[in-house]
Tab-separated table of N, CA and C in Angstrom:
chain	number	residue	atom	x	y	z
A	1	UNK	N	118.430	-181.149	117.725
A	1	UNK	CA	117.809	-181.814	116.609
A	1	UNK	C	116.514	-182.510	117.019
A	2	UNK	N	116.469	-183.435	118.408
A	2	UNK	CA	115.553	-183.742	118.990
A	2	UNK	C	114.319	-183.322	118.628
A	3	UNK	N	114.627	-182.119	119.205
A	3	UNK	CA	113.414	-180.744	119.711
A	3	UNK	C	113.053	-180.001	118.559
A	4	UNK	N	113.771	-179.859	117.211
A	4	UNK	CA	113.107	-180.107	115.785
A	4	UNK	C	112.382	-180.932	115.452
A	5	UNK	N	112.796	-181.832	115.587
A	5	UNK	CA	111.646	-183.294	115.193
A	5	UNK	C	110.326	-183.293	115.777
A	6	UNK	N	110.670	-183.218	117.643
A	6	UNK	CA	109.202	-182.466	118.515
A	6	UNK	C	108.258	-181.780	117.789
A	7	UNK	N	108.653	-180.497	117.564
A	7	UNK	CA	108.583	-179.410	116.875
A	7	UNK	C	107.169	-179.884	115.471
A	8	UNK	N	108.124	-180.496	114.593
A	8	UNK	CA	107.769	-180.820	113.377
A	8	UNK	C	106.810	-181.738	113.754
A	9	UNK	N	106.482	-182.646	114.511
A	9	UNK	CA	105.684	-183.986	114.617
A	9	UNK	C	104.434	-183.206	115.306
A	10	UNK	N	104.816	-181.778	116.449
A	10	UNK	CA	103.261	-181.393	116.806
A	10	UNK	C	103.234	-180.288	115.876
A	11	UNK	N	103.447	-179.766	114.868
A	11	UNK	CA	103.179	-178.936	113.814
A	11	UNK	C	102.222	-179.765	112.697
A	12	UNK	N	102.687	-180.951	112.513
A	12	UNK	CA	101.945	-182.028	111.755
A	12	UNK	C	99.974	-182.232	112.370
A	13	UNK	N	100.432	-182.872	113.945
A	13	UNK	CA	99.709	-182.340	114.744
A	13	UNK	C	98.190	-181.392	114.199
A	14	UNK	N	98.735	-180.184	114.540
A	14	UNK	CA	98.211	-179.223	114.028
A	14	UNK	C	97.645	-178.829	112.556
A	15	UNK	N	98.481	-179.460	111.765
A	15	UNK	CA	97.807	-178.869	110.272
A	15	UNK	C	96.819	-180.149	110.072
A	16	UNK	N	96.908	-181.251	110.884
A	16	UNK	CA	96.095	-182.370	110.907
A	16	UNK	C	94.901	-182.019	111.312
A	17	UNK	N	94.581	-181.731	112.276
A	17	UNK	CA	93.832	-180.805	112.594
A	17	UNK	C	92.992	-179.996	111.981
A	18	UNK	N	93.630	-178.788	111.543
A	18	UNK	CA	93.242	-177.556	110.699
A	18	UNK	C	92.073	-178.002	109.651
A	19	UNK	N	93.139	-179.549	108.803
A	19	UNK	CA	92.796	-179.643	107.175
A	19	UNK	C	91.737	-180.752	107.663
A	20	UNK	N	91.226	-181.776	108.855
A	20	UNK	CA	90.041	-181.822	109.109
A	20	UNK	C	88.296	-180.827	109.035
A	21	UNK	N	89.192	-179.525	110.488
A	21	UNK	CA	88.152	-179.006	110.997
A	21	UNK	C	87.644	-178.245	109.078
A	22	UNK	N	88.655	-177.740	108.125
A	22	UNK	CA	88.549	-177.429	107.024
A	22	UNK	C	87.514	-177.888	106.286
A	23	UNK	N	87.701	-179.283	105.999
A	23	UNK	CA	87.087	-179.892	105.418
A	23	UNK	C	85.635	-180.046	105.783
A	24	UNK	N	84.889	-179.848	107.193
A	24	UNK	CA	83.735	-180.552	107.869
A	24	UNK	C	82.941	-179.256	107.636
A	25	UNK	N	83.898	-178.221	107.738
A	25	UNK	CA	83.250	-176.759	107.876
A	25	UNK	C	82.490	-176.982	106.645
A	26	UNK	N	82.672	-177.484	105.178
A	26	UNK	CA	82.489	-176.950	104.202
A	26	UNK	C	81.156	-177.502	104.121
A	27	UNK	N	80.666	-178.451	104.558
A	27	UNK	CA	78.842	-178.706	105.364
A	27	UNK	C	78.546	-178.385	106.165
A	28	UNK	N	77.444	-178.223	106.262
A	28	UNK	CA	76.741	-177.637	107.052
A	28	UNK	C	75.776	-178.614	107.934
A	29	UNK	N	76.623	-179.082	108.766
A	29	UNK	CA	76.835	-180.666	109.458
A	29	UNK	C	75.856	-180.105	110.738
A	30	UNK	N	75.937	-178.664	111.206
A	30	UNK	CA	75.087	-178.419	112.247
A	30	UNK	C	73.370	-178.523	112.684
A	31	UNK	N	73.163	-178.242	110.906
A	31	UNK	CA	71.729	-178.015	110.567
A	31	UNK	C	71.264	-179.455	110.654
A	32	UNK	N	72.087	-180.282	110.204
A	32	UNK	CA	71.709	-181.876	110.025
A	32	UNK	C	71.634	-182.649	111.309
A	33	UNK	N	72.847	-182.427	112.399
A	33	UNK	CA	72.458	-183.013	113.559
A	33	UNK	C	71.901	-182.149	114.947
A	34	UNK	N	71.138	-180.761	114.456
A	34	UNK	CA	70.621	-180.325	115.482
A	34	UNK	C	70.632	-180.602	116.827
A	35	UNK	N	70.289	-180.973	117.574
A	35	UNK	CA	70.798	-180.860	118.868
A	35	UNK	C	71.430	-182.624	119.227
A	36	UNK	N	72.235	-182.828	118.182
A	36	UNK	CA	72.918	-184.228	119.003
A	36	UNK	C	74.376	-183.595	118.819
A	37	UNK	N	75.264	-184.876	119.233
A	37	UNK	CA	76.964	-184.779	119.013
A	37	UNK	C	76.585	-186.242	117.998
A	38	UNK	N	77.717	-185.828	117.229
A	38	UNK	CA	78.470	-186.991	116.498
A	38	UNK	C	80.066	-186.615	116.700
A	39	UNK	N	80.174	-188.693	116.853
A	39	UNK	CA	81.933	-188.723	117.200
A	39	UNK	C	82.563	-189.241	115.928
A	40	UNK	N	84.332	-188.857	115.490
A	40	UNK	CA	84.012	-189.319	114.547
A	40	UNK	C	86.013	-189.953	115.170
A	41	UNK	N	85.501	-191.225	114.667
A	41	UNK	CA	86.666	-191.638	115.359
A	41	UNK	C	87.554	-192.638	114.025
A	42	UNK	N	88.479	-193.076	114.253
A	42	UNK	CA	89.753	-194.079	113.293
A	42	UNK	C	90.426	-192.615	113.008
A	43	UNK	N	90.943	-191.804	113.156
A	43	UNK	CA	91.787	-190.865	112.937
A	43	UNK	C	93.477	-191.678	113.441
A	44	UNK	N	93.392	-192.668	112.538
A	44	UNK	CA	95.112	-193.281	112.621
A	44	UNK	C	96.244	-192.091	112.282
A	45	UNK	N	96.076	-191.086	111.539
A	45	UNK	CA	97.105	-190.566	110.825
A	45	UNK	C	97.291	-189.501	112.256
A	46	UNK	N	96.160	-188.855	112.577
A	46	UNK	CA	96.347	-188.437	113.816
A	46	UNK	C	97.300	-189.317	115.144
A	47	UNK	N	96.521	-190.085	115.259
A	47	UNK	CA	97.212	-191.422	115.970
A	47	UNK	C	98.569	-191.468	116.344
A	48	UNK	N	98.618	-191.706	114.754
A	48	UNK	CA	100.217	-191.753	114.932
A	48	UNK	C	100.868	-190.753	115.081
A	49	UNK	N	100.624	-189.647	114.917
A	49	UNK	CA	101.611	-188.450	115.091
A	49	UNK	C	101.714	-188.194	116.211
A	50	UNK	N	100.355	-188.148	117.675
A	50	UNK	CA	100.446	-188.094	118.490
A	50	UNK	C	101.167	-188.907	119.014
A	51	UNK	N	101.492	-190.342	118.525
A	51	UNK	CA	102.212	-191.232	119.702
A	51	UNK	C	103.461	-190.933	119.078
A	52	UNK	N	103.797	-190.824	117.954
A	52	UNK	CA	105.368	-190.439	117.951
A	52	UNK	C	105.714	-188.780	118.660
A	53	UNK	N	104.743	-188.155	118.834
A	53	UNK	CA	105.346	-186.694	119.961
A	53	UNK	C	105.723	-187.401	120.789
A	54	UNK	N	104.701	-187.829	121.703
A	54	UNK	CA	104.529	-188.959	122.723
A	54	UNK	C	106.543	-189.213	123.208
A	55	UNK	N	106.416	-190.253	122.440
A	55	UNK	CA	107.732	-190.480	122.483
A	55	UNK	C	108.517	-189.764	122.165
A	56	UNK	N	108.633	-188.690	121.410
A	56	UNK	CA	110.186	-187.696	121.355
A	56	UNK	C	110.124	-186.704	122.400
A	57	UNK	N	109.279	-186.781	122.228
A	57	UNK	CA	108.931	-185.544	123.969
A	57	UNK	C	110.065	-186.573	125.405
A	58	UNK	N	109.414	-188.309	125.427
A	58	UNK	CA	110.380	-188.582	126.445
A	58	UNK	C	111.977	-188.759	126.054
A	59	UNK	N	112.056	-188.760	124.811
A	59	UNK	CA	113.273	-189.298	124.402
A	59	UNK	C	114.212	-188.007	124.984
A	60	UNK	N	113.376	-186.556	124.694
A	60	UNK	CA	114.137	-185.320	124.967
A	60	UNK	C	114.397	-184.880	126.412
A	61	UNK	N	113.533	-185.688	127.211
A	61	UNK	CA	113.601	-185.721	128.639
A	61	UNK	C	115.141	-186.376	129.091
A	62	UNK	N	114.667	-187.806	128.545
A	62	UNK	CA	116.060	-188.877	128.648
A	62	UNK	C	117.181	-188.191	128.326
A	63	UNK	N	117.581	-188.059	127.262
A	63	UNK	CA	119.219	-187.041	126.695
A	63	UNK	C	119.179	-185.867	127.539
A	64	UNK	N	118.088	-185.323	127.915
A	64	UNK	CA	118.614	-184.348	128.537
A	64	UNK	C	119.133	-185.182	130.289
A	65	UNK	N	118.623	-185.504	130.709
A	65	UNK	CA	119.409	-186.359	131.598
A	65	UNK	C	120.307	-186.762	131.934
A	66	UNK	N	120.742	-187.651	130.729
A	66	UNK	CA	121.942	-188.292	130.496
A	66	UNK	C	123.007	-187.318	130.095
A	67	UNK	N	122.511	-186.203	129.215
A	67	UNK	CA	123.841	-185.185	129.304
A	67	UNK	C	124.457	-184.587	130.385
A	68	UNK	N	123.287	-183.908	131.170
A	68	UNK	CA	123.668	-183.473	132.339
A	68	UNK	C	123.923	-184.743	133.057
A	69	UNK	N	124.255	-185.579	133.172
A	69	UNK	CA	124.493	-186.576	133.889
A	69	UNK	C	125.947	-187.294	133.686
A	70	UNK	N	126.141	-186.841	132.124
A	70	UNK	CA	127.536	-186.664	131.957
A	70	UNK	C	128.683	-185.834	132.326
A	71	UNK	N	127.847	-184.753	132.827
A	71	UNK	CA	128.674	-183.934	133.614
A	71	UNK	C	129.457	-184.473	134.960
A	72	UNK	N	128.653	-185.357	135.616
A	72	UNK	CA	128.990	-185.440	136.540
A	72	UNK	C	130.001	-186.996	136.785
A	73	UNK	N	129.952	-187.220	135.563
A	73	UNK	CA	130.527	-188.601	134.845
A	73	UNK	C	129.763	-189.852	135.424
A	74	UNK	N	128.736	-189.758	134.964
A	74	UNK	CA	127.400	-190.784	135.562
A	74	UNK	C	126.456	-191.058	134.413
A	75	UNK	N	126.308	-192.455	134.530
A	75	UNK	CA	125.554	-193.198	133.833
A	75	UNK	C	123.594	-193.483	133.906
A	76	UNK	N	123.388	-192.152	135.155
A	76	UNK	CA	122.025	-192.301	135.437
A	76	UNK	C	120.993	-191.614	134.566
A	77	UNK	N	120.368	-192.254	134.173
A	77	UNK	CA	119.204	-192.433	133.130
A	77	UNK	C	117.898	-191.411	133.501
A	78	UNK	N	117.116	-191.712	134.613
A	78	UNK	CA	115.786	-191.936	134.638
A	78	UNK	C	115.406	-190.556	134.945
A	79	UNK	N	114.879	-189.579	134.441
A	79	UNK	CA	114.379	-188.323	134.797
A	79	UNK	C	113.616	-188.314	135.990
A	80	UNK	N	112.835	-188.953	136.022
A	80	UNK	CA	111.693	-189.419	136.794
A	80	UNK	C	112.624	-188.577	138.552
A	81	UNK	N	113.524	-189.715	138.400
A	81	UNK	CA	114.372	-189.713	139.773
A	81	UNK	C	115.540	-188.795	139.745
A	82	UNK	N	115.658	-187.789	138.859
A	82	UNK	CA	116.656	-186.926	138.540
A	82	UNK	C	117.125	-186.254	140.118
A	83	UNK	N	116.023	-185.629	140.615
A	83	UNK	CA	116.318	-184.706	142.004
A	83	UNK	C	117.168	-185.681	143.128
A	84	UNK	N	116.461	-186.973	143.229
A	84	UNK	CA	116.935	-187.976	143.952
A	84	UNK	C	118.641	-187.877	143.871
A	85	UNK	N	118.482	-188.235	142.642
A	85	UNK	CA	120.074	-188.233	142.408
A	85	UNK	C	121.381	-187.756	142.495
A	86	UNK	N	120.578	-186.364	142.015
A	86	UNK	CA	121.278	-184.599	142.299
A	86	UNK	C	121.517	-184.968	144.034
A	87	UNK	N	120.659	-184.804	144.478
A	87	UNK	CA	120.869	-184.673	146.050
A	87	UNK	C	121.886	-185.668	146.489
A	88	UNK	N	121.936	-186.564	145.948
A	88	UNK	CA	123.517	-187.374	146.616
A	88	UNK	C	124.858	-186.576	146.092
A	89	UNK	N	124.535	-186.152	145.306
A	89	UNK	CA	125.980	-185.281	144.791
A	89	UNK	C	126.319	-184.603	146.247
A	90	UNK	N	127.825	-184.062	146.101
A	90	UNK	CA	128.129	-183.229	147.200
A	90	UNK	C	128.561	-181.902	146.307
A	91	UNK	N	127.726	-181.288	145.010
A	91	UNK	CA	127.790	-180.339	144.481
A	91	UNK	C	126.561	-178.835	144.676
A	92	UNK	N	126.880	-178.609	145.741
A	92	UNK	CA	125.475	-177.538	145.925
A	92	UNK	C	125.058	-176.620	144.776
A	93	UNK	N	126.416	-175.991	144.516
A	93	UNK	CA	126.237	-175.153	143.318
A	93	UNK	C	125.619	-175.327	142.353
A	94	UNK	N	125.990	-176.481	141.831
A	94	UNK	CA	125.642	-177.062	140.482
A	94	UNK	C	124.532	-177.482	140.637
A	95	UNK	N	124.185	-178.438	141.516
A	95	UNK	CA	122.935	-179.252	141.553
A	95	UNK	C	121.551	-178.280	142.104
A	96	UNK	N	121.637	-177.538	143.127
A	96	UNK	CA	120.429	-176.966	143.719
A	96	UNK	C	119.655	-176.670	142.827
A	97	UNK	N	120.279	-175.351	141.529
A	97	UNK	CA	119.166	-174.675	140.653
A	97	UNK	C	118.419	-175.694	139.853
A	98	UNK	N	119.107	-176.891	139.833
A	98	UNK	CA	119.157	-178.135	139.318
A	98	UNK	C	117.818	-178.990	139.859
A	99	UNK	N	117.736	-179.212	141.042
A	99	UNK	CA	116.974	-179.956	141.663
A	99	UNK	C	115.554	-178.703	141.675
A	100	UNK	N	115.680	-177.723	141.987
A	100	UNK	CA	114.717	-176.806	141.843
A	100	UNK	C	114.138	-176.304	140.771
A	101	UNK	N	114.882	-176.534	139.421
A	101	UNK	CA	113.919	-176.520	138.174
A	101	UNK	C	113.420	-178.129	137.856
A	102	UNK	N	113.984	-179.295	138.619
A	102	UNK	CA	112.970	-180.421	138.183
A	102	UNK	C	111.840	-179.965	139.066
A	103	UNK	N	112.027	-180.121	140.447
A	103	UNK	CA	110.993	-180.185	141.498
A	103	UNK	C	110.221	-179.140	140.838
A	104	UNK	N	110.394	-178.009	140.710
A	104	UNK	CA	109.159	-177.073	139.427
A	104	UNK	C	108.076	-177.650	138.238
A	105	UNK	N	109.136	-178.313	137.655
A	105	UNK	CA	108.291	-178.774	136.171
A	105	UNK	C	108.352	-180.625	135.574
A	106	UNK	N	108.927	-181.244	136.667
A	106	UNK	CA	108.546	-181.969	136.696
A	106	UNK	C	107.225	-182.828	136.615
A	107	UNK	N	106.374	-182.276	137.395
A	107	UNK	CA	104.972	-182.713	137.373
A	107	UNK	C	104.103	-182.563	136.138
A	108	UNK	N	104.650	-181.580	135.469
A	108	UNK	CA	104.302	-181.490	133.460
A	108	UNK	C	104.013	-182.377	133.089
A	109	UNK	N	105.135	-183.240	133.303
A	109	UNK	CA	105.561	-184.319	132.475
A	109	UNK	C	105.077	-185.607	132.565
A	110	UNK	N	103.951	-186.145	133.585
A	110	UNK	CA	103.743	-187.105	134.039
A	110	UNK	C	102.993	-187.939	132.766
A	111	UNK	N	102.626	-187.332	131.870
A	111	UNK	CA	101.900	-188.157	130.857
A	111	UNK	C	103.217	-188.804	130.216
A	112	UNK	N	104.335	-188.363	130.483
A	112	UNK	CA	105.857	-189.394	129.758
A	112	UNK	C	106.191	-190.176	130.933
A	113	UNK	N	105.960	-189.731	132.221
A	113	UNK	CA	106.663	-190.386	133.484
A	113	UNK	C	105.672	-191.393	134.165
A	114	UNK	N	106.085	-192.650	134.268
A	114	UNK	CA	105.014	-193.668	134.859
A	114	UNK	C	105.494	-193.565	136.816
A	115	UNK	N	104.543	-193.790	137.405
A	115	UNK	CA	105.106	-193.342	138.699
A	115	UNK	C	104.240	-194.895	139.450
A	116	UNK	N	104.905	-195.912	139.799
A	116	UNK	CA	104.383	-196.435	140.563
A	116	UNK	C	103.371	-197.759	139.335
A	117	UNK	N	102.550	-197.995	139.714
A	117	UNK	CA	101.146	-198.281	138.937
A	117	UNK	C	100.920	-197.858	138.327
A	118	UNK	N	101.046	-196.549	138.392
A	118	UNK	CA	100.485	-195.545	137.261
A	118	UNK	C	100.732	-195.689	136.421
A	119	UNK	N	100.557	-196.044	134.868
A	119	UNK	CA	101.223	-196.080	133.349
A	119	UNK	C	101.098	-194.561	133.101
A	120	UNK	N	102.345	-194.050	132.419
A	120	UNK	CA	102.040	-192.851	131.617
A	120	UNK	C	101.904	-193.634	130.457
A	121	UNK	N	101.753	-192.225	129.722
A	121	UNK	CA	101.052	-193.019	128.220
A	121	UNK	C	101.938	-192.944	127.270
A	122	UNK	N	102.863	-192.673	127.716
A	122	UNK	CA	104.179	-193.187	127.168
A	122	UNK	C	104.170	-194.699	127.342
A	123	UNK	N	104.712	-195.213	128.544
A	123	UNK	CA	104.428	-196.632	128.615
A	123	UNK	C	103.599	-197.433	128.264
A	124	UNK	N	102.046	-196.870	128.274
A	124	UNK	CA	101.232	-197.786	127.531
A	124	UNK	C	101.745	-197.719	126.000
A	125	UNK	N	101.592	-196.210	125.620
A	125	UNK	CA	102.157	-196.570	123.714
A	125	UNK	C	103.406	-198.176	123.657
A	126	UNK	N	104.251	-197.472	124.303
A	126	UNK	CA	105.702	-198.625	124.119
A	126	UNK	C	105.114	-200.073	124.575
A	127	UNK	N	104.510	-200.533	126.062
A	127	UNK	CA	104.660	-201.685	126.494
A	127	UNK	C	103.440	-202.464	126.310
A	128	UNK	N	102.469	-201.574	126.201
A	128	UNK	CA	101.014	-202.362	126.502
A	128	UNK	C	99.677	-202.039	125.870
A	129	UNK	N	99.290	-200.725	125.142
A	129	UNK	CA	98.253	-200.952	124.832
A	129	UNK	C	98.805	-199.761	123.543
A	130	UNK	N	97.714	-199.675	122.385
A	130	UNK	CA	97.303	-199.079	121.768
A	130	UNK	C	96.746	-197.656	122.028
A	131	UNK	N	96.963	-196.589	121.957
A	131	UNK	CA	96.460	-195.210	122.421
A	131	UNK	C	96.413	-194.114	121.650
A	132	UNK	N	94.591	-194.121	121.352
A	132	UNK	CA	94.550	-192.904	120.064
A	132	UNK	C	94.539	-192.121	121.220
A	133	UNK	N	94.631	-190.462	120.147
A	133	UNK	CA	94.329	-189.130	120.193
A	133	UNK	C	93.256	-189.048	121.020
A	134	UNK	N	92.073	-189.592	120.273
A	134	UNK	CA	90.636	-189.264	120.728
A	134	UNK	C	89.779	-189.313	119.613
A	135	UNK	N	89.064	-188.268	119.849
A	135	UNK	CA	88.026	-188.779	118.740
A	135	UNK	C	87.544	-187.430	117.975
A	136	UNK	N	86.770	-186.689	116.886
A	136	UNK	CA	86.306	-185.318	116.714
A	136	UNK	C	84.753	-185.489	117.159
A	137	UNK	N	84.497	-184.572	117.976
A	137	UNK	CA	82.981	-184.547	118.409
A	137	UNK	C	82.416	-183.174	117.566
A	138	UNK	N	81.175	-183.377	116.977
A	138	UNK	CA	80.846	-182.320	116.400
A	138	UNK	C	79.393	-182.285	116.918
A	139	UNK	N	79.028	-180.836	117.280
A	139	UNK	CA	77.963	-180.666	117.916
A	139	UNK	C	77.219	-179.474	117.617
């Protein structure tokens, strides 16, 4: 259900998008700013859709965690440290393909995973700052 919602929030995303670039096309915005860029920025509705992916993207990280983590009748949370964890098991079977598809695609994910100092921007959305999309540059 998660990964529907994902789904639906960067599909939104996208037609957000679309029914912009739609709309700008219908001037002829090129002829007018000849060789500059214009930025065009407050895109809140964007905004927000991006920071709620943002977050269901980690939320789908987390459950997936915690399920497989129920397997092993364990209460450990943090994706981040998933391999760590696996490796204390004394389950080779189970855990190796395990530890070898995080250690793979783990590093994807670092815009949900804060490592150190580092804020992902997950954490800034949740703890600390405000974080648009960006901006439309037209040139």
């Amino acid at each position: 259900m998660l990964f529907n919602i994902k789904m639906r929030i960067y599909e939104k995303l996208i037609a957000i998008e679309q029914s912009v670039m739609k709309e700008i096309e219908k001037y002829n915005y090129r002829k007018v700013i000849e060789n500059c860029t214009i930025a065009i920025e407050n895109t809140l509705i964007w905004d927000f859709e991006y920071q709620a992916f943002v977050l269901a993207f980690r939320r789908c990280l987390d459950y997936l965690t915690r399920a497989i983590c129920a397997y092993f009748k364990s209460d450990f949370h943090s994706f981040r440290r998933f391999d760590k964890f696996l490796k204390k098991l004394d389950r080779p079977i189970v855990t190796k393909p395990l530890i070898d598809l995080h250690r793979k695609y783990s590093k994807r994910f670092d815009f949900v995973l804060s490592k150190g100092n580092q804020k992902s921007v997950r954490d800034k959305i949740s703890h600390y700052e405000y974080v648009p999309v960006g901006c439309i540059n037209l040139t």
